[in-house]
Tab-separated table of C-alpha atoms in Angstrom:
chain	number	residue	atom	x	y	z
A	1	MET	CA	-0.412	-0.315	-0.318
A	2	ASP	CA	1.312	3.873	-0.916
A	3	MET	CA	1.552	4.991	2.448
A	4	ALA	CA	3.232	8.340	0.842
A	5	LEU	CA	-0.961	8.844	0.053
A	6	PHE	CA	-1.842	8.869	3.595
A	7	GLU	CA	1.119	10.777	5.225
A	8	LYS	CA	0.010	14.435	7.016
A	9	LYS	CA	1.131	17.242	4.779
A	10	LYS	CA	2.385	20.945	5.314
A	11	ALA	CA	0.479	23.852	5.862
A	12	PRO	CA	0.051	26.231	2.600
A	13	LEU	CA	2.764	28.392	2.712
A	14	THR	CA	0.886	31.366	3.393
A	15	GLY	CA	-2.492	32.130	4.534
A	16	THR	CA	-4.167	33.385	1.359
A	17	ALA	CA	-1.757	31.950	-1.367
A	18	VAL	CA	0.178	28.768	-2.162
A	19	GLN	CA	3.065	29.611	-4.629
A	20	LEU	CA	4.188	26.792	-6.770
A	21	ARG	CA	7.536	25.488	-6.886
A	22	ASP	CA	8.799	24.328	-10.607
A	23	GLY	CA	8.503	20.393	-10.802
A	24	GLY	CA	6.478	20.035	-8.042
A	25	ARG	CA	3.742	17.854	-8.152
A	26	HIS	CA	0.380	19.968	-7.214
A	27	PRO	CA	-2.984	18.933	-7.116
A	28	PHE	CA	-4.624	21.923	-9.137
A	29	GLY	CA	-1.935	22.079	-11.489
A	30	VAL	CA	-0.437	25.565	-12.601
A	31	LEU	CA	-3.000	28.319	-12.360
A	32	ASP	CA	-0.693	31.723	-13.189
A	33	GLY	CA	1.538	30.415	-10.760
A	34	TYR	CA	-0.499	30.627	-7.623
A	35	VAL	CA	-3.725	29.167	-6.227
A	36	PRO	CA	-5.610	32.056	-4.105
A	37	LEU	CA	-7.418	30.716	-1.223
A	38	ARG	CA	-10.566	31.966	0.397
A	39	ASN	CA	-10.750	30.872	4.236
A	40	GLY	CA	-13.232	28.494	3.377
A	41	GLU	CA	-11.290	27.052	1.429
A	42	ILE	CA	-7.343	26.891	3.374
A	43	ALA	CA	-8.714	23.414	5.464
A	44	LEU	CA	-10.046	21.730	2.139
A	45	TYR	CA	-6.799	22.689	0.618
A	46	ARG	CA	-5.064	20.984	3.537
A	47	ALA	CA	-6.845	17.999	3.609
A	48	ILE	CA	-6.743	17.199	-0.381
A	49	ARG	CA	-2.855	18.808	-1.133
A	50	GLU	CA	-0.947	16.780	-2.952
A	51	ALA	CA	-3.674	13.826	-2.527
A	52	VAL	CA	-5.497	14.261	-5.910
A	53	PRO	CA	-4.387	14.418	-9.449
A	54	ILE	CA	-3.930	17.193	-11.698
A	55	VAL	CA	-7.466	17.025	-13.029
A	56	ASP	CA	-8.914	18.317	-9.594
A	57	ALA	CA	-8.085	21.799	-11.173
A	58	ALA	CA	-11.754	21.606	-11.504
A	59	LEU	CA	-12.367	21.302	-7.920
A	60	ILE	CA	-11.460	24.523	-7.084
A	61	LYS	CA	-13.608	25.946	-10.132
A	62	LEU	CA	-16.332	24.307	-8.596
A	63	ILE	CA	-15.611	25.597	-4.705
A	64	ARG	CA	-15.365	28.964	-6.115
A	65	LEU	CA	-18.291	29.310	-8.695
A	66	VAL	CA	-20.931	26.599	-6.929
A	67	GLY	CA	-23.211	29.746	-5.736
A	68	GLY	CA	-23.930	30.682	-9.174
A	69	VAL	CA	-24.153	27.031	-10.446
A	70	ARG	CA	-26.931	25.424	-12.236
A	71	VAL	CA	-26.789	21.987	-12.781
A	72	GLN	CA	-27.980	20.995	-16.113
A	73	CYS	CA	-29.653	17.392	-16.268
A	74	GLY	CA	-32.006	15.770	-18.885
A	75	ASP	CA	-34.287	13.844	-16.683
A	76	PRO	CA	-36.510	16.286	-14.210
A	77	ARG	CA	-36.484	14.617	-10.933
A	78	ALA	CA	-32.411	14.265	-11.239
A	79	GLN	CA	-32.196	17.753	-12.074
A	80	GLU	CA	-34.743	18.344	-8.931
A	81	GLY	CA	-32.653	15.749	-7.127
A	82	LEU	CA	-29.285	17.652	-7.466
A	83	GLU	CA	-30.586	20.901	-6.548
A	84	ARG	CA	-31.862	19.975	-3.290
A	85	PHE	CA	-28.617	17.646	-2.353
A	86	LEU	CA	-26.383	21.160	-3.642
A	87	ARG	CA	-28.515	23.359	-1.320
A	88	THR	CA	-29.070	20.947	1.758
A	89	VAL	CA	-26.761	18.085	1.522
A	90	PRO	CA	-25.613	17.538	5.598
A	91	THR	CA	-21.432	17.331	6.627
A	92	GLY	CA	-22.283	16.096	10.111
A	93	ARG	CA	-20.767	19.594	11.550
A	94	GLY	CA	-23.970	21.589	11.308
A	95	GLN	CA	-22.904	23.296	7.933
A	96	ARG	CA	-24.573	22.781	4.507
A	97	GLY	CA	-23.488	23.436	1.216
A	98	VAL	CA	-21.217	22.331	-1.298
A	99	GLN	CA	-18.433	24.051	0.082
A	100	SER	CA	-18.952	22.743	3.602
A	101	PHE	CA	-19.353	19.253	2.159
A	102	LEU	CA	-16.436	19.232	0.218
A	103	ASP	CA	-14.536	20.597	3.359
A	104	CYS	CA	-15.932	17.981	5.690
A	105	TYR	CA	-16.037	15.171	3.362
A	106	MET	CA	-12.831	15.230	2.164
A	107	ASP	CA	-11.076	15.669	5.412
A	108	SER	CA	-12.728	12.415	6.603
A	109	LEU	CA	-12.087	10.545	3.672
A	110	LEU	CA	-8.436	11.024	4.218
A	111	THR	CA	-8.339	10.621	7.699
A	112	CYS	CA	-10.451	7.044	7.275
A	113	GLY	CA	-7.370	5.951	4.374
A	114	ARG	CA	-4.625	7.170	6.812
A	115	ALA	CA	-6.055	5.092	9.808
A	116	VAL	CA	-6.536	2.013	7.417
A	117	GLY	CA	-3.120	2.431	5.782
A	118	GLU	CA	-1.456	2.126	9.111
A	119	LEU	CA	-3.180	-1.161	10.297
A	120	VAL	CA	-3.115	-2.750	6.895
A	121	LEU	CA	0.447	-2.088	5.792
A	122	ASP	CA	2.687	-5.181	5.931
A	123	PRO	CA	6.120	-4.607	7.238
A	124	ASP	CA	7.002	-7.898	5.175
A	125	GLY	CA	5.202	-6.355	1.986
A	126	ARG	CA	2.895	-9.106	1.874
A	127	GLU	CA	-0.116	-8.123	-0.287
A	128	VAL	CA	-3.657	-8.551	1.355
A	129	ALA	CA	-6.181	-9.520	-0.761
A	130	ALA	CA	-8.831	-6.920	-1.356
A	131	LEU	CA	-11.783	-9.642	-1.269
A	132	LEU	CA	-13.389	-11.647	1.071
A	133	CYS	CA	-12.136	-15.195	1.286
A	134	GLY	CA	-15.271	-17.866	0.701
A	135	ASN	CA	-14.407	-19.027	4.343
A	136	ALA	CA	-17.027	-17.494	7.051
A	137	ALA	CA	-15.335	-19.359	9.629
A	138	ASP	CA	-12.661	-17.516	9.493
A	139	LEU	CA	-14.489	-14.425	10.341
A	140	GLU	CA	-15.042	-13.080	14.013
A	141	ILE	CA	-18.392	-11.453	15.473
A	142	GLU	CA	-16.815	-7.843	14.984
A	143	ASP	CA	-16.023	-8.443	11.147
A	144	LYS	CA	-19.791	-10.330	10.824
A	145	TRP	CA	-21.332	-6.976	12.226
A	146	VAL	CA	-19.622	-4.452	10.422
A	147	LEU	CA	-20.382	-6.801	6.987
A	148	SER	CA	-24.283	-6.901	7.634
A	149	LYS	CA	-23.807	-3.009	8.690
A	150	LEU	CA	-21.949	-2.417	4.972
A	151	ASN	CA	-24.598	-4.774	3.640
A	152	THR	CA	-27.700	-2.658	4.532
A	153	LEU	CA	-26.006	0.545	3.758
A	154	ILE	CA	-25.098	-0.778	0.403
A	155	LYS	CA	-29.005	-1.654	-0.058
A	156	GLU	CA	-30.283	1.840	1.629
A	157	VAL	CA	-27.634	4.032	-0.768
A	158	THR	CA	-28.843	1.978	-3.883
A	159	GLU	CA	-32.303	2.818	-2.988
A	160	ASN	CA	-31.597	6.394	-2.416
A	161	MET	CA	-29.494	6.428	-5.456
A	162	ASP	CA	-32.203	5.313	-7.476
A	163	ALA	CA	-34.544	7.999	-5.721
A	164	TYR	CA	-32.526	10.436	-6.360
A	165	GLU	CA	-31.786	11.482	-2.700
A	166	LEU	CA	-28.512	12.183	-3.151
A	167	GLY	CA	-28.030	14.181	0.495
A	168	VAL	CA	-29.509	11.579	2.312
A	169	ALA	CA	-27.400	8.772	-0.048
A	170	SER	CA	-24.147	10.360	0.994
A	171	ALA	CA	-24.952	11.303	4.203
A	172	LYS	CA	-25.584	7.885	5.004
A	173	VAL	CA	-22.289	6.661	3.527
A	174	TYR	CA	-20.788	9.475	5.694
A	175	ASP	CA	-21.781	8.218	9.015
A	176	PHE	CA	-21.196	4.899	8.229
A	177	ILE	CA	-17.167	5.872	7.433
A	178	TRP	CA	-16.797	7.969	10.606
A	179	ASP	CA	-19.227	5.961	13.048
A	180	THR	CA	-19.313	1.968	12.062
A	181	TYR	CA	-15.968	2.156	10.529
A	182	CYS	CA	-13.233	4.279	12.385
A	183	ASP	CA	-15.128	5.135	15.913
A	184	TRP	CA	-15.753	1.450	16.006
A	185	TYR	CA	-14.616	-1.284	13.579
A	186	ILE	CA	-10.966	-0.036	13.327
A	187	GLU	CA	-11.075	0.019	17.339
A	188	LEU	CA	-12.087	-3.551	17.574
A	189	THR	CA	-10.143	-4.946	15.458
A	190	LYS	CA	-6.359	-3.364	17.099
A	191	ALA	CA	-6.090	-6.305	19.322
A	192	ARG	CA	-6.016	-8.844	16.030
A	193	LEU	CA	-3.993	-6.350	14.009
A	194	TYR	CA	-1.442	-6.340	16.384
A	195	GLY	CA	-1.378	-9.756	18.024
A	196	GLU	CA	0.721	-12.881	17.107
A	197	ASP	CA	-2.278	-14.371	15.571
A	198	GLU	CA	-1.463	-14.367	11.773
A	199	LYS	CA	-4.199	-16.146	10.412
A	200	SER	CA	-6.889	-13.941	12.421
A	201	LYS	CA	-4.946	-10.592	11.395
A	202	LEU	CA	-5.025	-11.472	7.799
A	203	ALA	CA	-8.776	-12.210	7.663
A	204	ALA	CA	-9.190	-8.487	9.941
A	205	GLN	CA	-6.891	-7.275	6.927
A	206	LYS	CA	-9.051	-8.750	4.281
A	207	VAL	CA	-12.220	-7.255	5.761
A	208	LEU	CA	-10.708	-3.718	6.569
A	209	VAL	CA	-9.855	-3.169	2.956
A	210	TYR	CA	-12.946	-4.857	1.442
A	211	VAL	CA	-15.392	-2.453	3.343
A	212	LEU	CA	-12.934	0.098	2.473
A	213	ASP	CA	-13.123	-0.994	-1.254
A	214	GLN	CA	-17.212	-1.028	-0.784
A	215	PHE	CA	-17.934	2.005	0.559
A	216	LEU	CA	-15.057	3.873	-1.624
A	217	ARG	CA	-17.479	2.831	-4.585
A	218	LEU	CA	-20.453	4.016	-2.782
A	219	LEU	CA	-18.637	7.506	-2.737
A	220	HIS	CA	-17.394	7.707	-5.769
A	221	PRO	CA	-20.333	9.583	-7.449
A	222	PHE	CA	-19.989	12.148	-4.748
A	223	MET	CA	-15.940	12.661	-4.756
A	224	PRO	CA	-14.440	10.685	-8.096
A	225	PHE	CA	-11.342	12.310	-7.658
A	226	ILE	CA	-10.153	11.778	-4.618
A	227	THR	CA	-11.776	8.224	-3.800
A	228	GLU	CA	-10.001	7.294	-7.067
A	229	GLU	CA	-6.947	8.109	-5.519
A	230	ILE	CA	-7.319	5.898	-2.479
A	231	TRP	CA	-8.893	3.487	-4.378
A	232	GLN	CA	-5.451	3.147	-6.484
A	233	ALA	CA	-3.514	3.085	-3.212
A	234	ILE	CA	-5.426	-0.185	-1.558
A	235	PRO	CA	-5.161	-3.838	-3.079
A	236	HIS	CA	-7.673	-3.985	-5.748
A	237	GLU	CA	-9.177	-5.668	-8.627
A	238	GLY	CA	-9.560	-3.760	-12.068
A	239	ARG	CA	-7.993	-0.460	-13.385
A	240	PHE	CA	-10.290	1.969	-12.362
A	241	LEU	CA	-12.771	2.780	-9.406
A	242	MET	CA	-15.161	4.520	-11.980
A	243	LEU	CA	-14.918	1.252	-14.425
A	244	ALA	CA	-15.903	-0.809	-11.431
A	245	ASP	CA	-18.721	-2.588	-10.491
A	246	TRP	CA	-21.597	-1.007	-8.251
A	247	PRO	CA	-21.835	-2.388	-4.843
A	248	LYS	CA	-24.547	-5.152	-4.547
A	249	TYR	CA	-26.896	-6.432	-1.845
A	250	ASP	CA	-25.447	-10.124	-0.970
A	251	GLU	CA	-27.973	-12.513	1.699
A	252	ASN	CA	-24.785	-14.167	2.389
A	253	LEU	CA	-23.207	-11.179	4.220
A	254	ASN	CA	-26.517	-10.881	6.333
A	255	PHE	CA	-25.449	-11.999	9.789
A	256	SER	CA	-28.132	-10.865	11.569
A	257	VAL	CA	-27.666	-12.831	14.705
A	258	GLU	CA	-23.964	-11.848	15.491
A	259	ALA	CA	-24.565	-8.571	14.455
A	260	ALA	CA	-27.261	-8.163	17.303
A	261	HIS	CA	-24.938	-9.537	19.797
A	262	MET	CA	-22.247	-7.185	18.723
A	263	GLU	CA	-24.523	-4.388	19.481
A	264	SER	CA	-25.151	-5.505	22.675
A	265	VAL	CA	-21.796	-5.045	23.887
A	266	MET	CA	-21.311	-1.954	22.257
A	267	ASN	CA	-24.400	-0.403	23.787
A	268	ALA	CA	-22.702	-2.132	27.236
A	269	ILE	CA	-19.504	-0.041	26.309
A	270	ARG	CA	-21.039	3.063	25.407
A	271	SER	CA	-23.428	3.406	28.030
A	272	ILE	CA	-19.948	2.714	30.568
A	273	ARG	CA	-18.067	5.151	28.764
A	274	ASN	CA	-20.704	7.707	29.056
A	275	ARG	CA	-21.443	7.580	32.747
A	276	ARG	CA	-17.258	7.366	33.231
A	277	ALA	CA	-17.254	10.938	31.137
A	278	GLU	CA	-20.306	12.439	33.512
A	279	MET	CA	-18.455	11.491	36.642
A	280	ASN	CA	-15.137	12.673	35.179
A	281	VAL	CA	-13.176	9.401	35.600
A	282	PRO	CA	-9.904	9.282	33.755
A	283	PRO	CA	-9.700	6.550	31.094
A	284	SER	CA	-6.382	5.493	33.040
A	285	LYS	CA	-8.194	4.582	35.999
A	286	LYS	CA	-9.392	0.783	35.244
A	287	SER	CA	-12.212	-0.629	37.668
A	288	THR	CA	-14.337	-4.111	37.765
A	289	LEU	CA	-17.669	-4.346	36.086
A	290	TYR	CA	-20.352	-6.728	37.093
A	291	VAL	CA	-22.536	-7.558	34.089
A	292	VAL	CA	-26.038	-8.745	35.309
A	293	SER	CA	-27.900	-10.490	32.124
A	294	ASP	CA	-29.706	-13.287	30.842
A	295	LYS	CA	-27.531	-13.192	28.000
A	296	GLY	CA	-24.666	-13.704	29.944
A	297	GLU	CA	-22.453	-15.633	26.645
A	298	ILE	CA	-22.959	-12.696	24.754
A	299	PHE	CA	-21.051	-10.840	27.295
A	300	ARG	CA	-18.462	-13.024	28.208
A	301	GLN	CA	-17.749	-13.190	24.224
A	302	GLY	CA	-17.216	-9.544	24.113
A	303	THR	CA	-14.992	-9.628	27.633
A	304	GLY	CA	-12.096	-8.308	25.983
A	305	PHE	CA	-13.639	-5.947	24.075
A	306	ILE	CA	-15.617	-4.762	26.862
A	307	CYS	CA	-11.827	-4.908	29.140
A	308	ARG	CA	-10.139	-2.442	26.388
A	309	LEU	CA	-12.791	-0.127	25.242
A	310	ALA	CA	-14.640	0.293	28.728
A	311	TYR	CA	-11.632	0.990	30.985
A	312	ALA	CA	-12.108	-2.290	32.928
A	313	ASP	CA	-9.399	-4.859	34.605
A	314	GLN	CA	-11.677	-7.364	34.953
A	315	VAL	CA	-15.460	-8.613	33.844
A	316	ILE	CA	-17.493	-10.580	35.901
A	317	ILE	CA	-20.618	-12.584	34.388
A	318	CYS	CA	-23.549	-12.464	37.043
A	319	ASP	CA	-27.084	-14.103	37.237
A	320	SER	CA	-28.142	-11.320	40.160
A	321	ASP	CA	-27.303	-8.112	41.641
A	322	PRO	CA	-23.676	-8.780	43.222
A	323	GLU	CA	-23.213	-8.041	46.880
A	324	GLY	CA	-23.234	-4.662	47.876
A	325	HIS	CA	-24.574	-3.100	44.758
A	326	GLU	CA	-26.296	-0.559	46.892
A	327	ASN	CA	-23.152	1.092	46.928
A	328	MET	CA	-22.220	0.510	43.140
A	329	VAL	CA	-22.711	2.690	40.284
A	330	CYS	CA	-25.161	0.831	38.336
A	331	VAL	CA	-25.917	1.683	34.010
A	332	VAL	CA	-28.291	-0.214	32.751
A	333	THR	CA	-29.288	-0.918	28.720
A	334	ASN	CA	-31.451	-3.351	26.828
A	335	ASP	CA	-29.775	-6.426	27.471
A	336	ALA	CA	-28.327	-5.922	31.005
A	337	LYS	CA	-27.273	-3.858	34.150
A	338	LEU	CA	-23.790	-2.880	34.794
A	339	TYR	CA	-22.471	-2.131	38.130
A	340	ILE	CA	-18.901	-0.526	38.977
A	341	PRO	CA	-17.985	-0.167	42.674
A	342	LEU	CA	-17.796	3.357	43.696
A	343	GLU	CA	-14.620	3.586	45.167
A	344	GLU	CA	-12.650	2.290	42.343
A	345	LEU	CA	-13.930	5.145	40.426
A	346	ILE	CA	-13.743	8.119	42.886
A	347	ASP	CA	-11.837	9.308	45.927
A	348	PHE	CA	-14.771	10.385	48.141
A	349	GLU	CA	-13.439	12.905	50.045
A	350	LYS	CA	-12.136	14.719	47.000
A	351	GLU	CA	-15.379	14.345	45.130
A	352	LEU	CA	-17.102	15.692	48.185
A	353	ALA	CA	-14.953	18.286	48.091
A	354	ARG	CA	-15.298	19.026	44.330
A	355	ILE	CA	-19.390	19.126	44.547
A	356	GLU	CA	-18.938	21.460	48.024
A	357	LYS	CA	-17.282	23.979	45.454
A	358	GLU	CA	-19.450	23.698	42.769
A	359	LYS	CA	-22.458	24.074	45.143
A	360	ALA	CA	-21.352	27.455	46.533
A	361	ASN	CA	-20.513	28.468	43.118
A	362	CYS	CA	-24.192	27.299	41.667
A	363	LEU	CA	-25.957	29.290	44.845
A	364	LYS	CA	-24.202	32.298	43.772
A	365	GLN	CA	-25.394	32.024	40.315
A	366	ILE	CA	-29.047	31.442	41.799
A	367	ALA	CA	-28.774	34.423	44.169
A	368	MET	CA	-27.623	36.779	41.122
A	369	PHE	CA	-30.163	35.563	38.816
A	370	GLU	CA	-32.958	35.854	41.559
A	371	GLY	CA	-31.993	39.199	42.761
A	372	LYS	CA	-32.439	39.760	38.710
A	373	LEU	CA	-35.732	38.758	38.331
A	374	SER	CA	-37.044	40.648	41.555
A	375	ASN	CA	-35.918	43.531	40.369
A	376	GLU	CA	-38.946	44.846	38.867
A	377	ALA	CA	-37.253	47.827	36.812
A	378	PHE	CA	-35.279	45.204	35.407
A	379	VAL	CA	-37.975	42.769	34.212
A	380	SER	CA	-40.035	45.903	32.773
A	381	ARG	CA	-37.301	47.513	31.175
A	382	ALA	CA	-35.159	44.829	29.453
A	383	PRO	CA	-36.004	43.309	26.264
A	384	GLU	CA	-38.449	39.990	26.524
A	385	LYS	CA	-35.579	37.892	25.139
A	386	VAL	CA	-32.984	38.860	27.930
A	387	VAL	CA	-35.118	38.282	30.949
A	388	ALA	CA	-36.411	34.594	29.090
A	389	GLU	CA	-32.495	33.981	28.897
A	390	GLN	CA	-32.031	34.926	32.730
A	391	ARG	CA	-35.229	32.666	33.624
A	392	GLU	CA	-33.682	30.137	31.883
A	393	LYS	CA	-30.185	30.406	33.142
A	394	LEU	CA	-31.454	30.160	37.052
A	395	GLU	CA	-33.571	27.178	36.290
A	396	LYS	CA	-30.589	25.465	34.982
A	397	ASN	CA	-28.726	26.067	37.945
A	398	ARG	CA	-31.484	25.045	40.080
A	399	ALA	CA	-31.463	21.853	38.304
A	400	LEU	CA	-27.605	21.750	38.614
A	401	LEU	CA	-27.788	22.443	42.673
A	402	ALA	CA	-30.059	19.637	42.889
A	403	GLN	CA	-28.338	17.075	40.705
A	404	LEU	CA	-25.419	17.996	43.287
A	405	GLU	CA	-27.356	17.398	46.199
A	406	GLU	CA	-28.289	13.922	45.113
A	407	SER	CA	-24.993	13.295	44.298
A	408	GLU	CA	-23.299	14.635	47.524
A	409	LYS	CA	-26.524	12.376	49.395
A	410	ARG	CA	-25.265	9.510	47.668
A	411	LEU	CA	-21.764	9.647	48.268
A	412	ARG	CA	-22.455	10.348	52.520
A	413	ARG	CA	-24.679	7.064	52.650
């Protein structure tokens, strides 16, 4: 795999223009010796610098001119769909429009490519086949989960494309790249990729590359040049991505049972991580985790994932609530109750001191807002919006005070 493609690139030479050097490869080609960039284009330029071929000179034109561009299509439904896409395509960052779309998606795609490049590259130079081997017995539960998710994605995106729902289709691929593939699957497979079991490692590599290959095909109509460049850097069949077959839904890759089991484990991990974050517990602080569930075997198989991703030093599967559960932190999911001994998460004295400090600050804020709102002159003369904001802040501080008092009560039991 060509790792140079995924290396982090240096920032532009200046904030507003990039001078081209003689003999240097540039993604946009030579445009009168320099490529002027607006502020909104600089992040995009950084993301794709030297990563796409010269033909992407058209891309910077699109960014500059898209405000006045009207895409012409022969089919009225396609025309309407494309115009709606240009206006409303979501980027996942609360922004809409083509420039935000390009900025966000280019960055995410290169980040994904870099992550896979680091994990799949074989130090011995052995090639990793892009296609799955036919033996499903080589697949682990996390492999079957991601393949099922990919299979569903292919079906839904194809339906969206056929209905000219381009914004919906691109958003689904984006969510799959970040949430399913990067946030979860890559993390779930790291133990295998860095482990000693060569067979398991190779199976994980094959799935990583296969899934990347498939969603590059799905994303290619939206981002043809950068997807082509990344596709050429990974093991693949055929000369060009633009000539490759569109992905097809495959019933043989629909592992619904394994996918449901994996979701149960992931929900537990997600819930534990959220609760620890709420309590400001650092990832370095490990703890015992008790799992109470009638699906104990599912969680027993997922112990490795839970220990690594939910920061547990041991996982104990129980049929009923553990002894002393009244003094434990409890997290409930659809399939389990999860208990963590409170003393393993926090220092009681430090936590009580922190709560007292926050309570004092909260009481001070409440007194200030109550003073303002009890002042008739302020209420009658201030704009209605300002008065409403003060009332909202007062209610938020009262709610926070109630939470702090409840936390203090639990700690003093």
